[in-house]
mmCIF file of C-alpha atoms in Angstrom:
data_model
loop_
_atom_site.group_PDB
_atom_site.id
_atom_site.type_symbol
_atom_site.label_atom_id
_atom_site.label_comp_id
_atom_site.label_asym_id
_atom_site.label_seq_id
_atom_site.Cartn_x
_atom_site.Cartn_y
_atom_site.Cartn_z
ATOM 1 C CA MET A 1 11.645 1.392 16.093
ATOM 2 C CA THR A 2 14.953 2.100 14.440
ATOM 3 C CA THR A 3 15.176 4.077 11.480
ATOM 4 C CA CYS A 4 16.063 3.029 7.829
ATOM 5 C CA ARG A 5 17.695 5.024 5.234
ATOM 6 C CA ILE A 6 17.791 4.484 1.556
ATOM 7 C CA ARG A 7 21.126 4.925 -0.261
ATOM 8 C CA THR A 8 22.935 3.720 -3.368
ATOM 9 C CA PHE A 9 24.758 0.489 -3.541
ATOM 10 C CA LYS A 10 28.514 0.320 -2.484
ATOM 11 C CA ASP A 11 30.909 -2.475 -3.466
ATOM 12 C CA GLU A 12 31.033 -3.665 0.292
ATOM 13 C CA ASP A 13 27.317 -4.485 0.012
ATOM 14 C CA HIS A 14 27.768 -6.970 -2.696
ATOM 15 C CA LYS A 15 28.282 -10.076 -0.477
ATOM 16 C CA ILE A 16 25.011 -9.484 1.920
ATOM 17 C CA VAL A 17 23.006 -8.586 -1.330
ATOM 18 C CA ARG A 18 23.698 -12.245 -2.673
ATOM 19 C CA GLN A 19 23.101 -13.681 0.466
ATOM 20 C CA MET A 20 19.832 -12.250 0.937
ATOM 21 C CA ILE A 21 18.709 -13.248 -2.545
ATOM 22 C CA ALA A 22 19.506 -16.742 -1.722
ATOM 23 C CA VAL A 23 17.663 -16.762 1.475
ATOM 24 C CA ASN A 24 14.631 -15.031 -0.206
ATOM 25 C CA LEU A 25 14.616 -17.702 -2.796
ATOM 26 C CA ASP A 26 14.842 -20.609 -0.474
ATOM 27 C CA GLY A 27 11.787 -19.240 1.348
ATOM 28 C CA LEU A 28 9.741 -19.729 -1.800
ATOM 29 C CA VAL A 29 9.993 -23.509 -1.452
ATOM 30 C CA PRO A 30 7.124 -24.192 0.926
ATOM 31 C CA LEU A 31 5.243 -21.421 -1.078
ATOM 32 C CA LEU A 32 5.583 -23.271 -4.385
ATOM 33 C CA VAL A 33 4.379 -26.633 -2.786
ATOM 34 C CA LYS A 34 1.256 -25.163 -1.351
ATOM 35 C CA HIS A 35 0.670 -23.371 -4.794
ATOM 36 C CA SER A 36 1.190 -26.861 -6.657
ATOM 37 C CA LEU A 37 -1.157 -28.554 -4.226
ATOM 38 C CA GLY A 38 -3.930 -26.289 -5.399
ATOM 39 C CA LEU A 39 -3.475 -27.338 -8.961
ATOM 40 C CA PRO A 40 -5.997 -29.457 -10.772
ATOM 41 C CA TRP A 41 -3.836 -32.262 -11.598
ATOM 42 C CA THR A 42 -2.477 -32.512 -8.056
ATOM 43 C CA LYS A 43 -6.113 -32.669 -6.761
ATOM 44 C CA VAL A 44 -7.086 -35.365 -9.148
ATOM 45 C CA PHE A 45 -4.045 -37.353 -8.117
ATOM 46 C CA LEU A 46 -4.575 -36.988 -4.460
ATOM 47 C CA LEU A 47 -8.167 -38.238 -4.988
ATOM 48 C CA ALA A 48 -7.705 -40.962 -7.599
ATOM 49 C CA VAL A 49 -4.361 -42.583 -7.025
ATOM 50 C CA PRO A 50 -4.529 -43.329 -3.363
ATOM 51 C CA LEU A 51 -8.210 -44.450 -3.610
ATOM 52 C CA GLY A 52 -7.465 -46.555 -6.589
ATOM 53 C CA LEU A 53 -4.454 -48.223 -4.895
ATOM 54 C CA PHE A 54 -6.733 -48.898 -2.007
ATOM 55 C CA ILE A 55 -9.558 -50.444 -4.040
ATOM 56 C CA PHE A 56 -7.349 -52.352 -6.344
ATOM 57 C CA CYS A 57 -4.435 -53.460 -4.214
ATOM 58 C CA ARG A 58 -6.157 -53.242 -0.825
ATOM 59 C CA SER A 59 -3.007 -51.543 0.732
ATOM 60 C CA VAL A 60 -3.004 -48.533 2.675
ATOM 61 C CA ILE A 61 0.512 -48.455 2.892
ATOM 62 C CA LEU A 62 0.579 -47.941 -0.945
ATOM 63 C CA SER A 63 -2.042 -45.517 -0.786
ATOM 64 C CA ILE A 64 -0.021 -43.325 1.707
ATOM 65 C CA ALA A 65 3.277 -43.947 -0.302
ATOM 66 C CA SER A 66 1.788 -42.343 -3.223
ATOM 67 C CA VAL A 67 0.851 -39.320 -1.249
ATOM 68 C CA GLY A 68 4.358 -39.144 0.066
ATOM 69 C CA ILE A 69 5.767 -39.560 -3.466
ATOM 70 C CA LEU A 70 3.700 -36.767 -4.874
ATOM 71 C CA LEU A 71 4.752 -34.439 -2.078
ATOM 72 C CA ALA A 72 8.413 -35.342 -2.627
ATOM 73 C CA PHE A 73 7.981 -34.571 -6.313
ATOM 74 C CA LEU A 74 6.577 -31.223 -5.431
ATOM 75 C CA TRP A 75 9.259 -30.343 -3.182
ATOM 76 C CA TYR A 76 11.888 -31.456 -5.284
ATOM 77 C CA GLY A 77 10.297 -29.372 -8.325
ATOM 78 C CA SER A 78 10.013 -26.298 -6.139
ATOM 79 C CA CYS A 79 13.710 -26.647 -5.213
ATOM 80 C CA GLN A 80 14.628 -27.014 -8.904
ATOM 81 C CA VAL A 81 12.539 -23.949 -9.699
ATOM 82 C CA VAL A 82 14.310 -21.924 -6.801
ATOM 83 C CA SER A 83 17.824 -23.265 -8.512
ATOM 84 C CA TYR A 84 16.719 -22.075 -11.916
ATOM 85 C CA PHE A 85 16.112 -18.301 -10.597
ATOM 86 C CA LEU A 86 18.993 -18.533 -8.338
ATOM 87 C CA HIS A 87 21.393 -19.293 -11.372
ATOM 88 C CA ARG A 88 19.715 -16.622 -13.455
ATOM 89 C CA PHE A 89 20.204 -13.828 -10.596
ATOM 90 C CA LEU A 90 23.456 -14.685 -9.157
ATOM 91 C CA ASP A 91 25.248 -15.502 -12.420
ATOM 92 C CA GLY A 92 23.492 -12.666 -14.297
ATOM 93 C CA ASP A 93 23.071 -9.182 -13.225
ATOM 94 C CA MET A 94 24.061 -9.894 -9.580
ATOM 95 C CA LYS A 95 27.492 -11.075 -10.499
ATOM 96 C CA ASP A 96 28.589 -7.482 -10.972
ATOM 97 C CA ILE A 97 26.040 -4.754 -9.645
ATOM 98 C CA GLN A 98 28.368 -2.137 -10.438
ATOM 99 C CA ARG A 99 28.480 -2.918 -13.925
ATOM 100 C CA SER A 100 24.745 -4.092 -14.288
ATOM 101 C CA TYR A 101 23.348 -1.032 -12.631
ATOM 102 C CA MET A 102 25.536 1.645 -11.325
ATOM 103 C CA GLN A 103 27.598 2.077 -14.420
ATOM 104 C CA LYS A 104 24.523 2.249 -16.766
ATOM 105 C CA ARG A 105 22.604 5.027 -17.829
ATOM 106 C CA GLY A 106 18.836 4.816 -16.811
ATOM 107 C CA ALA A 107 19.805 2.180 -14.191
ATOM 108 C CA CYS A 108 20.497 2.203 -10.561
ATOM 109 C CA PHE A 109 20.637 0.059 -7.323
ATOM 110 C CA TRP A 110 19.513 1.039 -3.847
ATOM 111 C CA VAL A 111 19.881 -0.545 -0.505
ATOM 112 C CA ALA A 112 18.027 0.034 2.754
ATOM 113 C CA GLU A 113 20.171 0.242 5.752
ATOM 114 C CA SER A 114 19.268 -0.011 9.531
ATOM 115 C CA ASP A 115 21.609 0.349 12.238
ATOM 116 C CA GLY A 116 24.579 -0.011 9.667
ATOM 117 C CA GLU A 117 22.891 -3.451 8.280
ATOM 118 C CA VAL A 118 21.724 -3.860 4.860
ATOM 119 C CA VAL A 119 18.201 -5.034 5.097
ATOM 120 C CA GLY A 120 16.710 -4.586 1.954
ATOM 121 C CA PHE A 121 17.345 -3.550 -1.907
ATOM 122 C CA VAL A 122 15.986 -2.691 -5.237
ATOM 123 C CA ALA A 123 17.270 -2.392 -8.615
ATOM 124 C CA ALA A 124 16.150 -0.318 -11.773
ATOM 125 C CA ASN A 125 16.856 -0.810 -15.145
ATOM 126 C CA ALA A 126 15.766 0.859 -18.559
ATOM 127 C CA ALA A 127 13.384 -1.562 -20.224
ATOM 128 C CA ARG A 128 11.409 -0.442 -23.303
ATOM 129 C CA GLU A 129 11.221 3.114 -24.352
ATOM 130 C CA LYS A 130 9.859 5.375 -21.716
ATOM 131 C CA GLU A 131 9.910 2.518 -19.375
ATOM 132 C CA LEU A 132 11.890 1.710 -16.290
ATOM 133 C CA GLU A 133 12.037 -1.815 -14.789
ATOM 134 C CA LEU A 134 11.824 -2.583 -11.234
ATOM 135 C CA LYS A 135 13.894 -5.508 -10.341
ATOM 136 C CA ARG A 136 15.293 -7.600 -7.424
ATOM 137 C CA LEU A 137 13.106 -5.918 -4.577
ATOM 138 C CA ASN A 138 14.031 -7.767 -1.366
ATOM 139 C CA VAL A 139 13.589 -7.059 2.277
ATOM 140 C CA SER A 140 15.067 -9.161 5.280
ATOM 141 C CA GLU A 141 12.082 -11.193 6.760
ATOM 142 C CA LYS A 142 12.779 -9.908 10.429
ATOM 143 C CA HIS A 143 12.409 -6.331 8.983
ATOM 144 C CA TRP A 144 8.917 -7.048 7.152
ATOM 145 C CA ARG A 145 5.961 -4.863 7.932
ATOM 146 C CA ARG A 146 8.186 -1.527 8.547
ATOM 147 C CA GLY A 147 7.336 -0.009 5.088
ATOM 148 C CA ILE A 148 10.905 -0.647 3.740
ATOM 149 C CA GLY A 149 9.769 -2.173 0.543
ATOM 150 C CA LYS A 150 7.151 0.704 0.097
ATOM 151 C CA SER A 151 10.339 3.037 0.707
ATOM 152 C CA LEU A 152 12.409 1.337 -1.863
ATOM 153 C CA CYS A 153 9.840 1.181 -4.402
ATOM 154 C CA GLN A 154 8.921 4.905 -3.934
ATOM 155 C CA THR A 155 12.495 5.756 -4.152
ATOM 156 C CA LEU A 156 12.598 3.999 -7.656
ATOM 157 C CA ILE A 157 9.372 5.750 -8.841
ATOM 158 C CA ASN A 158 10.906 9.282 -7.897
ATOM 159 C CA PHE A 159 13.939 8.138 -9.904
ATOM 160 C CA ALA A 160 11.895 7.157 -12.803
ATOM 161 C CA LYS A 161 9.882 10.692 -12.682
ATOM 162 C CA GLU A 162 13.231 12.583 -12.483
ATOM 163 C CA GLU A 163 14.554 10.486 -15.404
ATOM 164 C CA GLY A 164 11.602 11.450 -17.398
ATOM 165 C CA TYR A 165 10.186 7.810 -17.845
ATOM 166 C CA GLU A 166 6.393 7.233 -18.195
ATOM 167 C CA ALA A 167 6.106 4.134 -16.583
ATOM 168 C CA VAL A 168 7.500 1.508 -14.227
ATOM 169 C CA VAL A 169 7.069 -2.118 -15.020
ATOM 170 C CA LEU A 170 8.130 -5.380 -13.304
ATOM 171 C CA GLU A 171 7.733 -9.002 -13.322
ATOM 172 C CA SER A 172 6.991 -11.322 -10.161
ATOM 173 C CA ILE A 173 6.358 -15.012 -9.684
ATOM 174 C CA ILE A 174 2.653 -15.744 -8.657
ATOM 175 C CA VAL A 175 3.690 -16.910 -5.091
ATOM 176 C CA HIS A 176 5.091 -13.528 -4.148
ATOM 177 C CA TYR A 177 1.688 -12.705 -2.541
ATOM 178 C CA SER A 178 2.899 -9.859 -0.140
ATOM 179 C CA ALA A 179 4.788 -8.113 -2.862
ATOM 180 C CA HIS A 180 1.816 -8.143 -5.274
ATOM 181 C CA ILE A 181 -0.200 -6.540 -2.394
ATOM 182 C CA LEU A 182 2.298 -3.831 -2.073
ATOM 183 C CA TYR A 183 2.560 -3.040 -5.618
ATOM 184 C CA GLN A 184 -1.171 -2.747 -5.946
ATOM 185 C CA LYS A 185 -1.179 -0.320 -3.046
ATOM 186 C CA LEU A 186 1.431 1.806 -4.911
ATOM 187 C CA GLY A 187 -0.570 1.970 -7.778
ATOM 188 C CA PHE A 188 0.688 -0.992 -10.047
ATOM 189 C CA HIS A 189 -2.095 -2.949 -12.099
ATOM 190 C CA ARG A 190 -1.368 -6.258 -13.820
ATOM 191 C CA THR A 191 -0.877 -6.409 -17.314
ATOM 192 C CA TYR A 192 0.065 -9.917 -18.528
ATOM 193 C CA SER A 193 1.025 -13.405 -17.480
ATOM 194 C CA TYR A 194 3.030 -16.281 -18.861
ATOM 195 C CA VAL A 195 5.101 -19.364 -17.892
ATOM 196 C CA PRO A 196 8.661 -19.724 -18.665
ATOM 197 C CA PRO A 197 9.613 -22.728 -21.012
ATOM 198 C CA TYR A 198 11.234 -24.788 -18.100
ATOM 199 C CA PHE A 199 9.842 -28.145 -17.310
ATOM 200 C CA PHE A 200 9.207 -27.527 -13.637
ATOM 201 C CA LEU A 201 7.894 -24.109 -13.894
ATOM 202 C CA ARG A 202 5.370 -25.607 -16.444
ATOM 203 C CA VAL A 203 4.509 -28.657 -14.369
ATOM 204 C CA MET A 204 3.857 -26.464 -11.146
ATOM 205 C CA ASN A 205 2.189 -23.899 -13.300
ATOM 206 C CA CYS A 206 4.572 -21.093 -11.984
ATOM 207 C CA ILE A 207 3.118 -18.114 -13.477
ATOM 208 C CA ILE A 208 5.034 -15.023 -13.846
ATOM 209 C CA LEU A 209 3.031 -11.866 -13.541
ATOM 210 C CA GLY A 210 3.475 -8.504 -15.187
ATOM 211 C CA PHE A 211 2.796 -5.203 -13.357
ATOM 212 C CA ARG A 212 2.802 -1.720 -14.733
ATOM 213 C CA TYR A 213 2.835 1.732 -12.777
ATOM 214 C CA ASP A 214 1.891 4.822 -14.905
ATOM 215 C CA ILE A 215 3.627 7.674 -13.809
ATOM 216 C CA PRO A 216 1.241 10.727 -13.321
ATOM 217 C CA LYS A 217 2.122 13.566 -15.839
#
């Protein structure tokens, strides 16, 4: 197994970081569809609409078509959710990482490097007083289960301790299941949840979860 080192961001990392964010978000589409299929309204639709069409129209084709229409809607909605976050990230703090993180007090951006290749990253930004926010945690899929995400999070937690913060906070979309397991293993606990005011996020009940890690005194 190759070793991995954590270092601070360099300008030459910018392109690969943005590419990894896009790939990571694209991977959310099937997860969002699966999540949406478990919602009460989709279950009712899948039960009532095809059955109703079959009973009243005597059409198996229409029944099957209604399921296809729902799946197409959920896929389209998931793509719109991904586009929503992609726009926020790439046109927001990820547009100028130096300015967003490296040149700000109480902020930093680290990358994980393996054999000269950037395979993960995480950002820290001062949130409310005495709280540091963990943002943009990302590990390339082919490097999962190597402890890279844990190392990145621990690097940020150590930074928070050194800077005198009392807690590390973060937000994560509900379908990032593996990330939530990692956060809980590190000692984070859930603090709140909400759905942003965006149509497809609300229709698909894409809950944003808040987590908090209290730094031992």
